[in-house]
PDB file of C-alpha atoms in Angstrom:
ATOM      1  CA  SER A   1       3.092 -22.808  -8.697  1.00 71.00           C
ATOM      2  CA  GLN A   2       4.501 -21.766  -5.240  1.00 74.00           C
ATOM      3  CA  LYS A   3       2.058 -22.477  -2.470  1.00 84.00           C
ATOM      4  CA  ILE A   4       2.215 -21.774   1.398  1.00 89.00           C
ATOM      5  CA  GLU A   5      -0.326 -23.348   3.585  1.00 92.00           C
ATOM      6  CA  GLN A   6      -1.302 -22.382   7.063  1.00 94.00           C
ATOM      7  CA  ASN A   7      -4.230 -23.857   8.802  1.00 86.00           C
ATOM      8  CA  SER A   8      -7.187 -21.437   8.135  1.00 82.00           C
ATOM      9  CA  GLU A   9      -9.059 -22.715  11.136  1.00 88.00           C
ATOM     10  CA  ALA A  10      -8.470 -21.053  14.506  1.00 92.00           C
ATOM     11  CA  LEU A  11      -6.496 -22.955  17.093  1.00 95.00           C
ATOM     12  CA  ASN A  12      -8.109 -22.928  20.463  1.00 96.00           C
ATOM     13  CA  ILE A  13      -6.063 -23.704  23.396  1.00 96.00           C
ATOM     14  CA  GLN A  14      -6.129 -23.314  27.251  1.00 97.00           C
ATOM     15  CA  GLU A  15      -3.675 -20.999  29.067  1.00 97.00           C
ATOM     16  CA  GLY A  16      -0.559 -22.736  30.133  1.00 97.00           C
ATOM     17  CA  LYS A  17      -0.599 -25.258  27.241  1.00 97.00           C
ATOM     18  CA  THR A  18       1.791 -25.393  24.178  1.00 97.00           C
ATOM     19  CA  ALA A  19       0.358 -23.956  20.935  1.00 97.00           C
ATOM     20  CA  THR A  20       1.790 -25.476  17.732  1.00 97.00           C
ATOM     21  CA  LEU A  21       1.131 -23.745  14.376  1.00 97.00           C
ATOM     22  CA  THR A  22       2.140 -25.237  11.117  1.00 97.00           C
ATOM     23  CA  CYS A  23       3.458 -23.775   7.898  1.00 96.00           C
ATOM     24  CA  ASN A  24       3.674 -25.956   4.815  1.00 95.00           C
ATOM     25  CA  TYR A  25       4.982 -25.097   1.461  1.00 92.00           C
ATOM     26  CA  THR A  26       5.246 -26.576  -2.059  1.00 87.00           C
ATOM     27  CA  ASN A  27       7.304 -25.740  -5.211  1.00 82.00           C
ATOM     28  CA  TYR A  28       9.618 -23.580  -3.298  1.00 80.00           C
ATOM     29  CA  SER A  29      13.065 -23.856  -1.850  1.00 79.00           C
ATOM     30  CA  PRO A  30      13.476 -20.850   0.582  1.00 82.00           C
ATOM     31  CA  ALA A  31      16.781 -19.889   2.042  1.00 82.00           C
ATOM     32  CA  TYR A  32      14.924 -18.788   5.283  1.00 88.00           C
ATOM     33  CA  LEU A  33      11.574 -18.570   6.827  1.00 91.00           C
ATOM     34  CA  GLN A  34      10.158 -15.842   9.060  1.00 94.00           C
ATOM     35  CA  TRP A  35       7.238 -15.785  11.615  1.00 97.00           C
ATOM     36  CA  TYR A  36       5.165 -12.662  12.208  1.00 97.00           C
ATOM     37  CA  ARG A  37       2.301 -11.904  14.796  1.00 98.00           C
ATOM     38  CA  GLN A  38      -0.632  -9.736  13.598  1.00 98.00           C
ATOM     39  CA  ASP A  39      -3.171  -8.267  16.024  1.00 97.00           C
ATOM     40  CA  PRO A  40      -6.545  -7.065  14.739  1.00 95.00           C
ATOM     41  CA  GLY A  41      -6.336  -3.692  13.039  1.00 94.00           C
ATOM     42  CA  ARG A  42      -2.466  -3.664  13.282  1.00 97.00           C
ATOM     43  CA  GLY A  43       0.391  -4.549  10.922  1.00 97.00           C
ATOM     44  CA  PRO A  44       2.413  -7.672  11.332  1.00 97.00           C
ATOM     45  CA  VAL A  45       5.226  -7.685  13.938  1.00 98.00           C
ATOM     46  CA  PHE A  46       8.348  -9.767  13.190  1.00 97.00           C
ATOM     47  CA  LEU A  47       9.002 -12.558  15.725  1.00 97.00           C
ATOM     48  CA  LEU A  48      11.615 -15.002  14.552  1.00 96.00           C
ATOM     49  CA  LEU A  49      13.761 -15.947  11.440  1.00 94.00           C
ATOM     50  CA  ILE A  50      15.111 -19.368  10.791  1.00 93.00           C
ATOM     51  CA  ARG A  51      17.573 -20.287   8.028  1.00 90.00           C
ATOM     52  CA  GLU A  52      17.641 -23.503   5.915  1.00 87.00           C
ATOM     53  CA  ASN A  53      20.691 -24.721   7.636  1.00 89.00           C
ATOM     54  CA  GLU A  54      19.116 -24.298  11.144  1.00 91.00           C
ATOM     55  CA  LYS A  55      16.833 -27.040  12.587  1.00 87.00           C
ATOM     56  CA  GLU A  56      15.555 -25.033  15.351  1.00 95.00           C
ATOM     57  CA  LYS A  57      15.541 -21.465  16.788  1.00 96.00           C
ATOM     58  CA  ARG A  58      14.270 -20.264  20.157  1.00 96.00           C
ATOM     59  CA  LYS A  59      13.377 -17.035  21.599  1.00 95.00           C
ATOM     60  CA  GLU A  60      11.904 -16.854  25.205  1.00 96.00           C
ATOM     61  CA  ARG A  61       8.754 -18.960  24.987  1.00 97.00           C
ATOM     62  CA  LEU A  62       8.897 -19.190  21.239  1.00 98.00           C
ATOM     63  CA  LYS A  63      10.508 -22.002  19.208  1.00 98.00           C
ATOM     64  CA  VAL A  64      10.513 -22.437  15.473  1.00 98.00           C
ATOM     65  CA  THR A  65      11.581 -25.535  13.508  1.00 96.00           C
ATOM     66  CA  PHE A  66      12.427 -25.762   9.843  1.00 93.00           C
ATOM     67  CA  ASP A  67      12.426 -29.023   7.935  1.00 92.00           C
ATOM     68  CA  THR A  68      13.393 -28.514   4.377  1.00 89.00           C
ATOM     69  CA  THR A  69      12.847 -32.228   3.598  1.00 91.00           C
ATOM     70  CA  LEU A  70       9.262 -32.137   4.722  1.00 92.00           C
ATOM     71  CA  LYS A  71       8.862 -28.530   3.397  1.00 92.00           C
ATOM     72  CA  GLN A  72       7.473 -27.506   6.864  1.00 94.00           C
ATOM     73  CA  SER A  73       7.939 -25.145   9.627  1.00 95.00           C
ATOM     74  CA  LEU A  74       6.396 -25.400  13.160  1.00 97.00           C
ATOM     75  CA  PHE A  75       5.858 -22.624  15.462  1.00 97.00           C
ATOM     76  CA  HIS A  76       5.602 -23.296  19.241  1.00 98.00           C
ATOM     77  CA  ILE A  77       4.449 -21.045  22.027  1.00 98.00           C
ATOM     78  CA  THR A  78       5.028 -22.718  25.452  1.00 97.00           C
ATOM     79  CA  ALA A  79       3.140 -21.782  28.570  1.00 98.00           C
ATOM     80  CA  SER A  80       0.602 -19.826  26.296  1.00 97.00           C
ATOM     81  CA  GLN A  81      -1.097 -16.838  27.750  1.00 97.00           C
ATOM     82  CA  PRO A  82      -4.248 -15.029  26.699  1.00 97.00           C
ATOM     83  CA  ALA A  83      -2.088 -12.160  25.489  1.00 98.00           C
ATOM     84  CA  ASP A  84      -0.693 -14.648  22.882  1.00 98.00           C
ATOM     85  CA  SER A  85      -4.097 -14.671  21.104  1.00 98.00           C
ATOM     86  CA  ALA A  86      -3.373 -13.224  17.643  1.00 98.00           C
ATOM     87  CA  THR A  87      -2.982 -14.269  14.039  1.00 97.00           C
ATOM     88  CA  TYR A  88       0.433 -15.728  13.200  1.00 98.00           C
ATOM     89  CA  LEU A  89       1.952 -15.513   9.636  1.00 97.00           C
ATOM     90  CA  CYS A  90       4.804 -17.465   8.209  1.00 96.00           C
ATOM     91  CA  ALA A  91       6.694 -15.910   5.263  1.00 94.00           C
ATOM     92  CA  LEU A  92       9.209 -17.492   3.029  1.00 90.00           C
ATOM     93  CA  GLY A  93      12.272 -15.816   1.754  1.00 79.00           C
ATOM     94  CA  GLY A  94      12.751 -15.031  -1.959  1.00 64.00           C
ATOM     95  CA  PHE A  95      15.022 -12.540  -3.714  1.00 60.00           C
ATOM     96  CA  GLN A  96      14.210  -9.124  -2.250  1.00 60.00           C
ATOM     97  CA  LYS A  97      10.668 -10.390  -1.564  1.00 75.00           C
ATOM     98  CA  LEU A  98       8.890 -12.320   1.082  1.00 84.00           C
ATOM     99  CA  VAL A  99       5.978 -14.491   0.229  1.00 87.00           C
ATOM    100  CA  PHE A 100       3.252 -14.745   3.123  1.00 92.00           C
ATOM    101  CA  GLY A 101       0.984 -17.405   4.071  1.00 93.00           C
ATOM    102  CA  THR A 102      -2.658 -16.455   4.983  1.00 94.00           C
ATOM    103  CA  GLY A 103      -1.986 -16.932   8.816  1.00 95.00           C
ATOM    104  CA  THR A 104      -3.505 -19.022  11.573  1.00 96.00           C
ATOM    105  CA  ARG A 105      -5.539 -17.353  14.367  1.00 96.00           C
ATOM    106  CA  LEU A 106      -4.609 -18.426  17.883  1.00 97.00           C
ATOM    107  CA  LEU A 107      -7.088 -18.128  20.769  1.00 97.00           C
ATOM    108  CA  VAL A 108      -5.792 -18.749  24.213  1.00 98.00           C
ATOM    109  CA  SER A 109      -8.531 -18.964  26.769  1.00 97.00           C
ATOM    110  CA  PRO A 110      -7.956 -18.484  30.565  1.00 94.00           C
TER     111      PRO A 110
ATOM    112  CA  ASN B   1      10.245   6.380  17.724  1.00 68.00           C
ATOM    113  CA  ALA B   2       7.524   6.380  15.124  1.00 80.00           C
ATOM    114  CA  GLY B   3       8.760   3.531  12.923  1.00 95.00           C
ATOM    115  CA  VAL B   4       6.554   3.228   9.907  1.00 98.00           C
ATOM    116  CA  THR B   5       3.704   5.683   9.611  1.00 97.00           C
ATOM    117  CA  GLN B   6       0.776   5.278   7.217  1.00 98.00           C
ATOM    118  CA  THR B   7      -1.863   7.891   6.414  1.00 97.00           C
ATOM    119  CA  PRO B   8      -4.869   7.879   6.179  1.00 98.00           C
ATOM    120  CA  LYS B   9      -6.075   5.085   8.311  1.00 97.00           C
ATOM    121  CA  PHE B  10      -9.355   4.792   6.476  1.00 97.00           C
ATOM    122  CA  GLN B  11     -10.469   5.916   3.073  1.00 97.00           C
ATOM    123  CA  VAL B  12     -13.603   5.582   1.021  1.00 98.00           C
ATOM    124  CA  LEU B  13     -13.375   6.312  -2.731  1.00 97.00           C
ATOM    125  CA  LYS B  14     -15.766   6.146  -5.654  1.00 98.00           C
ATOM    126  CA  THR B  15     -14.861   4.068  -8.686  1.00 98.00           C
ATOM    127  CA  GLY B  16     -12.635   6.028 -10.969  1.00 97.00           C
ATOM    128  CA  GLN B  17     -11.179   8.318  -8.334  1.00 97.00           C
ATOM    129  CA  SER B  18      -7.558   8.532  -7.661  1.00 96.00           C
ATOM    130  CA  MET B  19      -5.575   8.999  -4.417  1.00 96.00           C
ATOM    131  CA  THR B  20      -2.266   8.543  -2.821  1.00 98.00           C
ATOM    132  CA  LEU B  21      -1.524   6.391   0.257  1.00 98.00           C
ATOM    133  CA  GLN B  22       1.372   7.810   2.281  1.00 98.00           C
ATOM    134  CA  CYS B  23       4.038   5.929   3.924  1.00 98.00           C
ATOM    135  CA  ALA B  24       7.032   7.381   5.951  1.00 98.00           C
ATOM    136  CA  GLN B  25       9.753   5.695   7.898  1.00 97.00           C
ATOM    137  CA  ASP B  26      12.167   7.321  10.240  1.00 96.00           C
ATOM    138  CA  MET B  27      14.526   4.303  10.563  1.00 96.00           C
ATOM    139  CA  ASN B  28      16.832   5.215   7.546  1.00 95.00           C
ATOM    140  CA  HIS B  29      15.640   1.816   6.025  1.00 95.00           C
ATOM    141  CA  GLU B  30      16.968   1.186   2.494  1.00 94.00           C
ATOM    142  CA  TYR B  31      14.105  -1.154   1.551  1.00 94.00           C
ATOM    143  CA  MET B  32      10.448  -0.239   1.431  1.00 96.00           C
ATOM    144  CA  SER B  33       7.445  -2.040   0.087  1.00 95.00           C
ATOM    145  CA  TRP B  34       3.743  -2.056  -0.285  1.00 97.00           C
ATOM    146  CA  TYR B  35       1.418  -5.061   0.357  1.00 97.00           C
ATOM    147  CA  ARG B  36      -2.315  -5.533   0.153  1.00 98.00           C
ATOM    148  CA  GLN B  37      -4.074  -7.983   2.521  1.00 97.00           C
ATOM    149  CA  ASP B  38      -7.313  -9.605   1.539  1.00 95.00           C
ATOM    150  CA  PRO B  39      -9.405 -12.322   3.418  1.00 89.00           C
ATOM    151  CA  GLY B  40      -8.067 -15.746   2.503  1.00 84.00           C
ATOM    152  CA  MET B  41      -5.346 -14.329   0.216  1.00 86.00           C
ATOM    153  CA  GLY B  42      -2.582 -13.337   2.580  1.00 86.00           C
ATOM    154  CA  LEU B  43      -0.255 -10.439   2.135  1.00 94.00           C
ATOM    155  CA  ARG B  44       0.534  -9.879  -1.590  1.00 94.00           C
ATOM    156  CA  LEU B  45       3.457  -7.577  -2.698  1.00 94.00           C
ATOM    157  CA  ILE B  46       2.367  -4.654  -4.880  1.00 96.00           C
ATOM    158  CA  HIS B  47       5.681  -2.698  -5.419  1.00 96.00           C
ATOM    159  CA  TYR B  48       8.979  -2.363  -3.677  1.00 94.00           C
ATOM    160  CA  SER B  49      12.015  -0.151  -3.645  1.00 95.00           C
ATOM    161  CA  VAL B  50      15.674  -0.962  -2.640  1.00 93.00           C
ATOM    162  CA  GLY B  51      16.641   2.606  -2.367  1.00 94.00           C
ATOM    163  CA  ALA B  52      15.830   6.220  -3.415  1.00 94.00           C
ATOM    164  CA  GLY B  53      15.139   6.454  -7.114  1.00 95.00           C
ATOM    165  CA  ILE B  54      14.814   2.674  -7.514  1.00 95.00           C
ATOM    166  CA  THR B  55      11.416   0.911  -7.649  1.00 97.00           C
ATOM    167  CA  ASP B  56      10.157  -2.417  -9.084  1.00 95.00           C
ATOM    168  CA  GLN B  57       6.970  -4.371  -9.393  1.00 95.00           C
ATOM    169  CA  GLY B  58       5.777  -7.001  -7.103  1.00 92.00           C
ATOM    170  CA  GLU B  59       3.071  -9.744  -7.552  1.00 90.00           C
ATOM    171  CA  VAL B  60       0.048  -7.482  -8.121  1.00 95.00           C
ATOM    172  CA  PRO B  61       1.178  -4.171  -9.449  1.00 97.00           C
ATOM    173  CA  ASN B  62      -1.546  -3.263 -11.837  1.00 96.00           C
ATOM    174  CA  GLY B  63      -3.542  -0.090 -11.043  1.00 96.00           C
ATOM    175  CA  TYR B  64      -0.895   1.168  -8.696  1.00 98.00           C
ATOM    176  CA  ASN B  65       2.121   3.545  -9.110  1.00 97.00           C
ATOM    177  CA  VAL B  66       4.987   4.219  -6.721  1.00 98.00           C
ATOM    178  CA  SER B  67       7.935   6.545  -6.564  1.00 97.00           C
ATOM    179  CA  ARG B  68      10.872   6.899  -4.125  1.00 97.00           C
ATOM    180  CA  SER B  69      12.300  10.406  -4.230  1.00 97.00           C
ATOM    181  CA  THR B  70      13.660  10.166  -0.747  1.00 97.00           C
ATOM    182  CA  THR B  71      14.873   7.432   1.681  1.00 96.00           C
ATOM    183  CA  GLU B  72      11.989   8.215   4.049  1.00 97.00           C
ATOM    184  CA  ASP B  73       8.923   8.262   1.904  1.00 98.00           C
ATOM    185  CA  PHE B  74       7.141   5.780  -0.405  1.00 98.00           C
ATOM    186  CA  PRO B  75       3.772   6.880  -1.531  1.00 98.00           C
ATOM    187  CA  LEU B  76       1.462   4.423  -3.378  1.00 98.00           C
ATOM    188  CA  ARG B  77      -0.854   5.952  -5.907  1.00 98.00           C
ATOM    189  CA  LEU B  78      -4.183   4.451  -7.180  1.00 97.00           C
ATOM    190  CA  LEU B  79      -4.647   5.799 -10.689  1.00 92.00           C
ATOM    191  CA  SER B  80      -8.317   5.012 -11.134  1.00 97.00           C
ATOM    192  CA  ALA B  81      -9.778   3.090  -8.183  1.00 97.00           C
ATOM    193  CA  ALA B  82     -11.843  -0.053  -8.852  1.00 97.00           C
ATOM    194  CA  PRO B  83     -13.921  -2.064  -6.278  1.00 97.00           C
ATOM    195  CA  SER B  84     -11.318  -4.910  -6.782  1.00 97.00           C
ATOM    196  CA  GLN B  85      -8.821  -2.493  -4.901  1.00 98.00           C
ATOM    197  CA  THR B  86     -10.932  -2.637  -1.760  1.00 98.00           C
ATOM    198  CA  SER B  87      -8.362  -3.942   0.735  1.00 98.00           C
ATOM    199  CA  VAL B  88      -6.135  -3.243   3.561  1.00 98.00           C
ATOM    200  CA  TYR B  89      -2.813  -1.741   2.485  1.00 98.00           C
ATOM    201  CA  PHE B  90       0.438  -2.217   4.443  1.00 98.00           C
ATOM    202  CA  CYS B  91       3.690  -0.424   3.926  1.00 98.00           C
ATOM    203  CA  ALA B  92       6.763  -2.119   5.254  1.00 96.00           C
ATOM    204  CA  SER B  93      10.457  -1.282   5.419  1.00 96.00           C
ATOM    205  CA  SER B  94      13.613  -3.191   6.254  1.00 93.00           C
ATOM    206  CA  THR B  95      17.196  -2.155   6.965  1.00 92.00           C
ATOM    207  CA  THR B  96      18.498  -3.657   3.760  1.00 84.00           C
ATOM    208  CA  SER B  97      17.112  -5.509   0.708  1.00 77.00           C
ATOM    209  CA  ARG B  98      18.794  -8.602   1.929  1.00 78.00           C
ATOM    210  CA  ARG B  99      16.480 -11.518   1.859  1.00 71.00           C
ATOM    211  CA  ASP B 100      16.761 -12.136   5.537  1.00 81.00           C
ATOM    212  CA  SER B 101      15.968  -8.639   6.798  1.00 86.00           C
ATOM    213  CA  PRO B 102      12.906  -8.528   8.945  1.00 91.00           C
ATOM    214  CA  LEU B 103      10.163  -6.260   7.725  1.00 94.00           C
ATOM    215  CA  HIS B 104       8.784  -3.449   9.884  1.00 96.00           C
ATOM    216  CA  PHE B 105       5.078  -2.845   9.058  1.00 98.00           C
ATOM    217  CA  GLY B 106       2.916   0.290   9.393  1.00 98.00           C
ATOM    218  CA  ASN B 107      -0.590  -0.311  10.862  1.00 97.00           C
ATOM    219  CA  GLY B 108      -2.209  -0.063   7.541  1.00 98.00           C
ATOM    220  CA  THR B 109      -4.788   1.871   5.357  1.00 98.00           C
ATOM    221  CA  ARG B 110      -8.188   0.316   5.097  1.00 98.00           C
ATOM    222  CA  LEU B 111      -9.575   1.401   1.653  1.00 98.00           C
ATOM    223  CA  THR B 112     -13.145   0.854   0.475  1.00 98.00           C
ATOM    224  CA  VAL B 113     -13.961   1.569  -3.224  1.00 98.00           C
ATOM    225  CA  THR B 114     -17.680   1.813  -3.935  1.00 97.00           C
TER     226      THR B 114
END
């Protein structure tokens, strides 16, 4: 069955460092992958989309990579700030549907 | 610029009661969907709609009904609430039903069934 894995343990880093979050998937061949941010008590907010023919996508301090051979996406936040603390969800694209991972909580300490 | 609005924010039901979770969007989005989010399970798709008058089932549709009479509104009905339906419910919309259209989420309804 299709499976999306994100690290369930929180990632703790210091302000100014680069945070790297991982999204692995099996039994799936998505045409694209999306990343969302979710704050407590709020709905997810779209951040970035990367297609299967793109190796890397950037937006300000965010960078996403997509390796269809390894079946993995990496999400990087450079020069992290306490305001980046949130849960980050990856989602894989299927026909008219997105399949979400469980998310990884990021904690950036000053 | 309201985006996706969900009401109520919180609801407590007794087993067997019915209710409707409301969702409205003011972005003229074609695609709307309902997800539930449970600890350790991620977001799971309940029902979705690609336009007014068209609905379809997602991954976990049992116990829920939807209708889409207008582009703006997509209510979710719980027919006979069960404790297993205790969850946080999110409504989401996107410009089109294309697979790469980003979803815009509401802020959720937290439902407890006792």
